[in-house]
Amino acid sequence: MENQIQPRKVLGKIQPYSPGKPIWELQKELNLDKVVKLASNENPIGPSPKGTAAIQSRLNDLHRYPDADTVSIREAIAAKLDVKKEQLIVTNGADELITLLSETFLEEGDEIIVPAPSFSEYDFGANLMGAEIVPIPLDEKYQFDVDKMLAAITDWTKLLYICSPNNPTGTYLGKEDLERILNEVPERVLVVLDGAYSHYATAEDYTEGIEFVKAGAPILVMQTFSKIYGLAGLRVGFGIARESIIQTILKVKEPFNVNSLAQAAAAAAIQDDDHVIASRESNEAGKKQLYEGFEKLGLSYTETMSNFILLQLGPDAERIYQELLRKGVIVRYGKIWGLPEHVRVTIGTKEENDFFLEALTSILK
Ligand SMILES: *Cc1c(COP(=O)(O)O)cnc(C)c1O
């Protein structure tokens, strides 16, 4: 029977999120022994051991509600990043924070400025609220076009998103450019700097943006425990901004949005410097390994400041992507970002990268 219960009209614009295929699914589909997933920018060396140990200690308290104010984790983040705990909001993944930002600031008809291609959840949040998306294409080298972003600001602009390093390109916005944006945006525009991959960036002129929060700029810096801390399965992210901005966003937050195991693990993981350093080292080595492998195969790629690489495979990209799947390698096909000749490959462990490069080599031969 036809559904008479009408959803809100704006939902018509929402595309379902397409996650990287899970390992078990491909294993079941193709009856494969070995599957390597390089599709979701997860940490290949695993979760922070301090984080997992902290979970154990909380198991007997699971009959209690979690701390609605996420005090211990905010204290841990505040100490680590030298900000005030009142400048922090902790969420069920950074994804939730994007939704909360949208619910807080976007009325129907408002606009968000988003570089394109970039992370799809910004569009999701805007569509949810009936706001308009103003995409600003990256230039031909996938660099941010700051002039165009600034020129796109109208009286309706509320949020200007910058993902740096950018997913899926791995390119970043330099400190001077960010400073210029913050100086030139009107005070009624909030700049959202998504630093999901901040910990991987090594460029001299990279900024994770926190210095600008401290200086009182109209910016919210978003980070996550899903990437370098290796806790994607637990869902914890956070935002750092001026206290008044955080207080406003807290109005739309559900009280128990971050579960108690996630809170415990994240508070411990942020202090686990050894794990962060090991993750960075593994990523640098894997990056070099993949660059060399791609060069040997004569393939072009975009230099990355992150834990994934945008790889150009040409007109046969989709077929190669499918053949990689059949060989047990999951990468992300670029069509969802309007990049039908590219795939995005997460940097894995040495063994995973070898497995991927061998599969790719045999396909291209
Ligand atoms: C992975 C990712 C996030 C969010 O991750 P959560 O798992 O929801 O914390 C946010 N932004 C970008 C660009 C990402 O790639």
PDB file of N, CA, C and O in Angstrom, residues 154-217:
ATOM      1  N   THR A 154      26.982  35.211   1.180  1.00  0.00           N
ATOM      2  CA  THR A 154      25.834  36.120   0.987  1.00  0.00           C
ATOM      3  C   THR A 154      25.246  36.425   2.365  1.00  0.00           C
ATOM      4  O   THR A 154      25.742  35.936   3.383  1.00  0.00           O
ATOM      5  N   ASP A 155      24.152  37.185   2.363  1.00  0.00           N
ATOM      6  CA  ASP A 155      23.471  37.494   3.632  1.00  0.00           C
ATOM      7  C   ASP A 155      22.894  36.235   4.279  1.00  0.00           C
ATOM      8  O   ASP A 155      22.545  36.241   5.446  1.00  0.00           O
ATOM      9  N   TRP A 156      22.757  35.167   3.488  1.00  0.00           N
ATOM     10  CA  TRP A 156      22.152  33.934   4.010  1.00  0.00           C
ATOM     11  C   TRP A 156      23.199  32.923   4.489  1.00  0.00           C
ATOM     12  O   TRP A 156      22.864  31.899   5.042  1.00  0.00           O
ATOM     13  N   THR A 157      24.466  33.198   4.246  1.00  0.00           N
ATOM     14  CA  THR A 157      25.501  32.241   4.634  1.00  0.00           C
ATOM     15  C   THR A 157      25.589  32.146   6.152  1.00  0.00           C
ATOM     16  O   THR A 157      25.683  33.166   6.827  1.00  0.00           O
ATOM     17  N   LYS A 158      25.588  30.913   6.663  1.00  0.00           N
ATOM     18  CA  LYS A 158      25.725  30.712   8.102  1.00  0.00           C
ATOM     19  C   LYS A 158      26.999  29.939   8.435  1.00  0.00           C
ATOM     20  O   LYS A 158      27.679  30.240   9.406  1.00  0.00           O
ATOM     21  N   LEU A 159      27.267  28.907   7.652  1.00  0.00           N
ATOM     22  CA  LEU A 159      28.418  28.051   7.942  1.00  0.00           C
ATOM     23  C   LEU A 159      29.313  27.975   6.717  1.00  0.00           C
ATOM     24  O   LEU A 159      28.836  27.895   5.585  1.00  0.00           O
ATOM     25  N   LEU A 160      30.612  28.012   6.966  1.00  0.00           N
ATOM     26  CA  LEU A 160      31.583  27.812   5.879  1.00  0.00           C
ATOM     27  C   LEU A 160      32.478  26.658   6.321  1.00  0.00           C
ATOM     28  O   LEU A 160      33.182  26.755   7.329  1.00  0.00           O
ATOM     29  N   TYR A 161      32.366  25.558   5.605  1.00  0.00           N
ATOM     30  CA  TYR A 161      33.105  24.355   5.995  1.00  0.00           C
ATOM     31  C   TYR A 161      34.462  24.286   5.298  1.00  0.00           C
ATOM     32  O   TYR A 161      34.569  24.579   4.096  1.00  0.00           O
ATOM     33  N   ILE A 162      35.463  23.866   6.063  1.00  0.00           N
ATOM     34  CA  ILE A 162      36.772  23.578   5.478  1.00  0.00           C
ATOM     35  C   ILE A 162      37.233  22.264   6.094  1.00  0.00           C
ATOM     36  O   ILE A 162      37.319  22.145   7.319  1.00  0.00           O
ATOM     37  N   CYS A 163      37.495  21.296   5.249  1.00  0.00           N
ATOM     38  CA  CYS A 163      37.998  20.017   5.740  1.00  0.00           C
ATOM     39  C   CYS A 163      39.488  19.997   5.423  1.00  0.00           C
ATOM     40  O   CYS A 163      39.877  20.004   4.261  1.00  0.00           O
ATOM     41  N   SER A 164      40.319  20.014   6.451  1.00  0.00           N
ATOM     42  CA  SER A 164      41.760  20.134   6.214  1.00  0.00           C
ATOM     43  C   SER A 164      42.539  19.290   7.213  1.00  0.00           C
ATOM     44  O   SER A 164      42.465  19.567   8.414  1.00  0.00           O
ATOM     45  N   PRO A 165      43.262  18.266   6.738  1.00  0.00           N
ATOM     46  CA  PRO A 165      43.343  17.790   5.367  1.00  0.00           C
ATOM     47  C   PRO A 165      41.972  17.347   4.845  1.00  0.00           C
ATOM     48  O   PRO A 165      41.170  16.805   5.602  1.00  0.00           O
ATOM     49  N   ASN A 166      41.789  17.574   3.537  1.00  0.00           N
ATOM     50  CA  ASN A 166      40.471  17.335   2.955  1.00  0.00           C
ATOM     51  C   ASN A 166      40.265  15.866   2.578  1.00  0.00           C
ATOM     52  O   ASN A 166      41.120  15.238   1.963  1.00  0.00           O
ATOM     53  N   ASN A 167      39.111  15.359   2.949  1.00  0.00           N
ATOM     54  CA  ASN A 167      38.657  14.041   2.517  1.00  0.00           C
ATOM     55  C   ASN A 167      37.758  14.285   1.310  1.00  0.00           C
ATOM     56  O   ASN A 167      36.790  15.023   1.436  1.00  0.00           O
ATOM     57  N   PRO A 168      38.042  13.778   0.122  1.00  0.00           N
ATOM     58  CA  PRO A 168      38.915  12.652  -0.235  1.00  0.00           C
ATOM     59  C   PRO A 168      40.243  13.022  -0.921  1.00  0.00           C
ATOM     60  O   PRO A 168      40.896  12.126  -1.454  1.00  0.00           O
ATOM     61  N   THR A 169      40.646  14.273  -0.935  1.00  0.00           N
ATOM     62  CA  THR A 169      41.805  14.623  -1.768  1.00  0.00           C
ATOM     63  C   THR A 169      43.136  14.555  -1.024  1.00  0.00           C
ATOM     64  O   THR A 169      44.189  14.415  -1.651  1.00  0.00           O
ATOM     65  N   GLY A 170      43.116  14.734   0.293  1.00  0.00           N
ATOM     66  CA  GLY A 170      44.357  14.728   1.069  1.00  0.00           C
ATOM     67  C   GLY A 170      45.088  16.056   1.047  1.00  0.00           C
ATOM     68  O   GLY A 170      46.147  16.199   1.657  1.00  0.00           O
ATOM     69  N   THR A 171      44.525  17.036   0.338  1.00  0.00           N
ATOM     70  CA  THR A 171      45.124  18.372   0.306  1.00  0.00           C
ATOM     71  C   THR A 171      44.694  19.146   1.545  1.00  0.00           C
ATOM     72  O   THR A 171      43.781  18.723   2.263  1.00  0.00           O
ATOM     73  N   TYR A 172      45.332  20.287   1.800  1.00  0.00           N
ATOM     74  CA  TYR A 172      45.032  21.005   3.040  1.00  0.00           C
ATOM     75  C   TYR A 172      44.984  22.505   2.789  1.00  0.00           C
ATOM     76  O   TYR A 172      45.425  22.985   1.739  1.00  0.00           O
ATOM     77  N   LEU A 173      44.476  23.217   3.781  1.00  0.00           N
ATOM     78  CA  LEU A 173      44.440  24.680   3.713  1.00  0.00           C
ATOM     79  C   LEU A 173      45.574  25.223   4.579  1.00  0.00           C
ATOM     80  O   LEU A 173      45.670  24.879   5.764  1.00  0.00           O
ATOM     81  N   GLY A 174      46.429  26.061   4.009  1.00  0.00           N
ATOM     82  CA  GLY A 174      47.549  26.630   4.761  1.00  0.00           C
ATOM     83  C   GLY A 174      47.082  27.643   5.797  1.00  0.00           C
ATOM     84  O   GLY A 174      45.981  28.187   5.722  1.00  0.00           O
ATOM     85  N   LYS A 175      47.976  27.869   6.760  1.00  0.00           N
ATOM     86  CA  LYS A 175      47.629  28.745   7.884  1.00  0.00           C
ATOM     87  C   LYS A 175      47.280  30.171   7.430  1.00  0.00           C
ATOM     88  O   LYS A 175      46.314  30.767   7.914  1.00  0.00           O
ATOM     89  N   GLU A 176      48.035  30.689   6.482  1.00  0.00           N
ATOM     90  CA  GLU A 176      47.760  32.065   6.034  1.00  0.00           C
ATOM     91  C   GLU A 176      46.395  32.184   5.379  1.00  0.00           C
ATOM     92  O   GLU A 176      45.699  33.194   5.558  1.00  0.00           O
ATOM     93  N   ASP A 177      46.045  31.146   4.620  1.00  0.00           N
ATOM     94  CA  ASP A 177      44.729  31.165   3.975  1.00  0.00           C
ATOM     95  C   ASP A 177      43.606  31.106   5.011  1.00  0.00           C
ATOM     96  O   ASP A 177      42.587  31.782   4.873  1.00  0.00           O
ATOM     97  N   LEU A 178      43.796  30.281   6.030  1.00  0.00           N
ATOM     98  CA  LEU A 178      42.761  30.208   7.064  1.00  0.00           C
ATOM     99  C   LEU A 178      42.634  31.549   7.775  1.00  0.00           C
ATOM    100  O   LEU A 178      41.533  32.036   8.042  1.00  0.00           O
ATOM    101  N   GLU A 179      43.792  32.149   8.048  1.00  0.00           N
ATOM    102  CA  GLU A 179      43.790  33.437   8.728  1.00  0.00           C
ATOM    103  C   GLU A 179      43.035  34.473   7.886  1.00  0.00           C
ATOM    104  O   GLU A 179      42.236  35.255   8.397  1.00  0.00           O
ATOM    105  N   ARG A 180      43.287  34.423   6.583  1.00  0.00           N
ATOM    106  CA  ARG A 180      42.617  35.376   5.697  1.00  0.00           C
ATOM    107  C   ARG A 180      41.100  35.165   5.726  1.00  0.00           C
ATOM    108  O   ARG A 180      40.327  36.113   5.823  1.00  0.00           O
ATOM    109  N   ILE A 181      40.676  33.907   5.668  1.00  0.00           N
ATOM    110  CA  ILE A 181      39.242  33.618   5.702  1.00  0.00           C
ATOM    111  C   ILE A 181      38.632  34.142   6.997  1.00  0.00           C
ATOM    112  O   ILE A 181      37.600  34.808   7.003  1.00  0.00           O
ATOM    113  N   LEU A 182      39.314  33.874   8.108  1.00  0.00           N
ATOM    114  CA  LEU A 182      38.763  34.286   9.404  1.00  0.00           C
ATOM    115  C   LEU A 182      38.713  35.804   9.529  1.00  0.00           C
ATOM    116  O   LEU A 182      37.817  36.360  10.173  1.00  0.00           O
ATOM    117  N   ASN A 183      39.669  36.478   8.900  1.00  0.00           N
ATOM    118  CA  ASN A 183      39.653  37.939   8.939  1.00  0.00           C
ATOM    119  C   ASN A 183      38.563  38.519   8.061  1.00  0.00           C
ATOM    120  O   ASN A 183      38.053  39.605   8.336  1.00  0.00           O
ATOM    121  N   GLU A 184      38.247  37.824   6.984  1.00  0.00           N
ATOM    122  CA  GLU A 184      37.339  38.423   6.008  1.00  0.00           C
ATOM    123  C   GLU A 184      35.884  37.990   6.129  1.00  0.00           C
ATOM    124  O   GLU A 184      35.008  38.656   5.599  1.00  0.00           O
ATOM    125  N   VAL A 185      35.608  36.867   6.812  1.00  0.00           N
ATOM    126  CA  VAL A 185      34.190  36.470   6.916  1.00  0.00           C
ATOM    127  C   VAL A 185      33.467  37.436   7.849  1.00  0.00           C
ATOM    128  O   VAL A 185      34.029  37.896   8.837  1.00  0.00           O
ATOM    129  N   PRO A 186      32.199  37.715   7.527  1.00  0.00           N
ATOM    130  CA  PRO A 186      31.403  38.526   8.456  1.00  0.00           C
ATOM    131  C   PRO A 186      31.229  37.768   9.774  1.00  0.00           C
ATOM    132  O   PRO A 186      31.245  36.542   9.775  1.00  0.00           O
ATOM    133  N   GLU A 187      31.035  38.469  10.863  1.00  0.00           N
ATOM    134  CA  GLU A 187      30.914  37.838  12.198  1.00  0.00           C
ATOM    135  C   GLU A 187      29.744  36.859  12.289  1.00  0.00           C
ATOM    136  O   GLU A 187      29.728  35.985  13.139  1.00  0.00           O
ATOM    137  N   ARG A 188      28.764  36.989  11.384  1.00  0.00           N
ATOM    138  CA  ARG A 188      27.592  36.100  11.480  1.00  0.00           C
ATOM    139  C   ARG A 188      27.825  34.761  10.790  1.00  0.00           C
ATOM    140  O   ARG A 188      26.924  33.930  10.723  1.00  0.00           O
ATOM    141  N   VAL A 189      29.031  34.555  10.255  1.00  0.00           N
ATOM    142  CA  VAL A 189      29.362  33.278   9.609  1.00  0.00           C
ATOM    143  C   VAL A 189      30.305  32.492  10.518  1.00  0.00           C
ATOM    144  O   VAL A 189      31.314  33.019  10.982  1.00  0.00           O
ATOM    145  N   LEU A 190      29.943  31.241  10.772  1.00  0.00           N
ATOM    146  CA  LEU A 190      30.838  30.379  11.546  1.00  0.00           C
ATOM    147  C   LEU A 190      31.669  29.535  10.585  1.00  0.00           C
ATOM    148  O   LEU A 190      31.128  28.845   9.722  1.00  0.00           O
ATOM    149  N   VAL A 191      32.986  29.606  10.739  1.00  0.00           N
ATOM    150  CA  VAL A 191      33.878  28.761   9.948  1.00  0.00           C
ATOM    151  C   VAL A 191      34.052  27.447  10.710  1.00  0.00           C
ATOM    152  O   VAL A 191      34.379  27.452  11.900  1.00  0.00           O
ATOM    153  N   VAL A 192      33.794  26.335  10.032  1.00  0.00           N
ATOM    154  CA  VAL A 192      33.944  25.023  10.669  1.00  0.00           C
ATOM    155  C   VAL A 192      35.148  24.332  10.050  1.00  0.00           C
ATOM    156  O   VAL A 192      35.155  24.031   8.851  1.00  0.00           O
ATOM    157  N   LEU A 193      36.166  24.135  10.846  1.00  0.00           N
ATOM    158  CA  LEU A 193      37.368  23.466  10.346  1.00  0.00           C
ATOM    159  C   LEU A 193      37.322  22.008  10.791  1.00  0.00           C
ATOM    160  O   LEU A 193      37.461  21.711  11.982  1.00  0.00           O
ATOM    161  N   ASP A 194      37.113  21.124   9.835  1.00  0.00           N
ATOM    162  CA  ASP A 194      37.041  19.700  10.146  1.00  0.00           C
ATOM    163  C   ASP A 194      38.458  19.128  10.121  1.00  0.00           C
ATOM    164  O   ASP A 194      39.059  18.950   9.072  1.00  0.00           O
ATOM    165  N   GLY A 195      38.960  18.847  11.318  1.00  0.00           N
ATOM    166  CA  GLY A 195      40.323  18.334  11.448  1.00  0.00           C
ATOM    167  C   GLY A 195      40.338  16.850  11.780  1.00  0.00           C
ATOM    168  O   GLY A 195      41.159  16.403  12.590  1.00  0.00           O
ATOM    169  N   ALA A 196      39.458  16.084  11.143  1.00  0.00           N
ATOM    170  CA  ALA A 196      39.417  14.637  11.409  1.00  0.00           C
ATOM    171  C   ALA A 196      40.795  13.999  11.208  1.00  0.00           C
ATOM    172  O   ALA A 196      41.151  13.031  11.873  1.00  0.00           O
ATOM    173  N   TYR A 197      41.582  14.595  10.294  1.00  0.00           N
ATOM    174  CA  TYR A 197      42.900  14.017   9.967  1.00  0.00           C
ATOM    175  C   TYR A 197      44.062  14.901  10.385  1.00  0.00           C
ATOM    176  O   TYR A 197      45.186  14.724   9.914  1.00  0.00           O
ATOM    177  N   SER A 198      43.805  15.865  11.269  1.00  0.00           N
ATOM    178  CA  SER A 198      44.837  16.819  11.697  1.00  0.00           C
ATOM    179  C   SER A 198      46.137  16.155  12.129  1.00  0.00           C
ATOM    180  O   SER A 198      47.221  16.656  11.840  1.00  0.00           O
ATOM    181  N   HIS A 199      46.005  15.055  12.853  1.00  0.00           N
ATOM    182  CA  HIS A 199      47.204  14.436  13.442  1.00  0.00           C
ATOM    183  C   HIS A 199      48.171  13.904  12.399  1.00  0.00           C
ATOM    184  O   HIS A 199      49.320  13.623  12.717  1.00  0.00           O
ATOM    185  N   TYR A 200      47.684  13.716  11.176  1.00  0.00           N
ATOM    186  CA  TYR A 200      48.556  13.150  10.145  1.00  0.00           C
ATOM    187  C   TYR A 200      49.300  14.230   9.362  1.00  0.00           C
ATOM    188  O   TYR A 200      50.224  13.929   8.622  1.00  0.00           O
ATOM    189  N   ALA A 201      48.850  15.477   9.479  1.00  0.00           N
ATOM    190  CA  ALA A 201      49.409  16.540   8.628  1.00  0.00           C
ATOM    191  C   ALA A 201      50.821  16.902   9.082  1.00  0.00           C
ATOM    192  O   ALA A 201      51.080  17.055  10.277  1.00  0.00           O
ATOM    193  N   THR A 202      51.717  17.010   8.120  1.00  0.00           N
ATOM    194  CA  THR A 202      53.113  17.301   8.450  1.00  0.00           C
ATOM    195  C   THR A 202      53.620  18.599   7.818  1.00  0.00           C
ATOM    196  O   THR A 202      54.731  19.021   8.122  1.00  0.00           O
ATOM    197  N   ALA A 203      52.830  19.231   6.949  1.00  0.00           N
ATOM    198  CA  ALA A 203      53.322  20.434   6.257  1.00  0.00           C
ATOM    199  C   ALA A 203      53.616  21.551   7.268  1.00  0.00           C
ATOM    200  O   ALA A 203      52.884  21.726   8.240  1.00  0.00           O
ATOM    201  N   GLU A 204      54.689  22.262   7.010  1.00  0.00           N
ATOM    202  CA  GLU A 204      55.108  23.383   7.872  1.00  0.00           C
ATOM    203  C   GLU A 204      53.988  24.394   8.091  1.00  0.00           C
ATOM    204  O   GLU A 204      53.822  24.925   9.177  1.00  0.00           O
ATOM    205  N   ASP A 205      53.271  24.692   7.015  1.00  0.00           N
ATOM    206  CA  ASP A 205      52.255  25.754   7.110  1.00  0.00           C
ATOM    207  C   ASP A 205      50.862  25.206   7.393  1.00  0.00           C
ATOM    208  O   ASP A 205      49.871  25.897   7.194  1.00  0.00           O
ATOM    209  N   TYR A 206      50.790  23.961   7.862  1.00  0.00           N
ATOM    210  CA  TYR A 206      49.482  23.424   8.255  1.00  0.00           C
ATOM    211  C   TYR A 206      49.098  23.983   9.622  1.00  0.00           C
ATOM    212  O   TYR A 206      49.951  24.182  10.483  1.00  0.00           O
ATOM    213  N   THR A 207      47.824  24.227   9.825  1.00  0.00           N
ATOM    214  CA  THR A 207      47.339  24.571  11.162  1.00  0.00           C
ATOM    215  C   THR A 207      46.123  23.729  11.478  1.00  0.00           C
ATOM    216  O   THR A 207      45.260  23.523  10.623  1.00  0.00           O
ATOM    217  N   GLU A 208      46.053  23.222  12.710  1.00  0.00           N
ATOM    218  CA  GLU A 208      44.854  22.483  13.113  1.00  0.00           C
ATOM    219  C   GLU A 208      43.767  23.464  13.569  1.00  0.00           C
ATOM    220  O   GLU A 208      42.644  23.047  13.868  1.00  0.00           O
ATOM    221  N   GLY A 209      44.098  24.752  13.625  1.00  0.00           N
ATOM    222  CA  GLY A 209      43.081  25.784  13.840  1.00  0.00           C
ATOM    223  C   GLY A 209      42.820  26.168  15.280  1.00  0.00           C
ATOM    224  O   GLY A 209      42.151  27.165  15.549  1.00  0.00           O
ATOM    225  N   ILE A 210      43.368  25.380  16.235  1.00  0.00           N
ATOM    226  CA  ILE A 210      43.036  25.635  17.640  1.00  0.00           C
ATOM    227  C   ILE A 210      43.569  26.996  18.107  1.00  0.00           C
ATOM    228  O   ILE A 210      42.942  27.686  18.909  1.00  0.00           O
ATOM    229  N   GLU A 211      44.708  27.390  17.533  1.00  0.00           N
ATOM    230  CA  GLU A 211      45.261  28.700  17.894  1.00  0.00           C
ATOM    231  C   GLU A 211      44.268  29.831  17.589  1.00  0.00           C
ATOM    232  O   GLU A 211      44.231  30.845  18.285  1.00  0.00           O
ATOM    233  N   PHE A 212      43.460  29.638  16.546  1.00  0.00           N
ATOM    234  CA  PHE A 212      42.492  30.678  16.180  1.00  0.00           C
ATOM    235  C   PHE A 212      41.280  30.673  17.104  1.00  0.00           C
ATOM    236  O   PHE A 212      40.679  31.707  17.344  1.00  0.00           O
ATOM    237  N   VAL A 213      40.931  29.484  17.608  1.00  0.00           N
ATOM    238  CA  VAL A 213      39.869  29.429  18.630  1.00  0.00           C
ATOM    239  C   VAL A 213      40.340  30.221  19.841  1.00  0.00           C
ATOM    240  O   VAL A 213      39.605  31.050  20.385  1.00  0.00           O
ATOM    241  N   LYS A 214      41.587  29.966  20.252  1.00  0.00           N
ATOM    242  CA  LYS A 214      42.122  30.644  21.436  1.00  0.00           C
ATOM    243  C   LYS A 214      42.172  32.152  21.242  1.00  0.00           C
ATOM    244  O   LYS A 214      42.030  32.913  22.194  1.00  0.00           O
ATOM    245  N   ALA A 215      42.377  32.574  19.997  1.00  0.00           N
ATOM    246  CA  ALA A 215      42.457  34.012  19.712  1.00  0.00           C
ATOM    247  C   ALA A 215      41.066  34.645  19.569  1.00  0.00           C
ATOM    248  O   ALA A 215      40.945  35.831  19.304  1.00  0.00           O
ATOM    249  N   GLY A 216      40.006  33.822  19.730  1.00  0.00           N
ATOM    250  CA  GLY A 216      38.651  34.379  19.709  1.00  0.00           C
ATOM    251  C   GLY A 216      38.025  34.490  18.334  1.00  0.00           C
ATOM    252  O   GLY A 216      37.005  35.158  18.158  1.00  0.00           O
ATOM    253  N   ALA A 217      38.604  33.832  17.340  1.00  0.00           N
ATOM    254  CA  ALA A 217      38.079  33.916  15.974  1.00  0.00           C
ATOM    255  C   ALA A 217      36.756  33.155  15.842  1.00  0.00           C
ATOM    256  O   ALA A 217      36.462  32.271  16.649  1.00  0.00           O
TER     257      ALA A 217
END
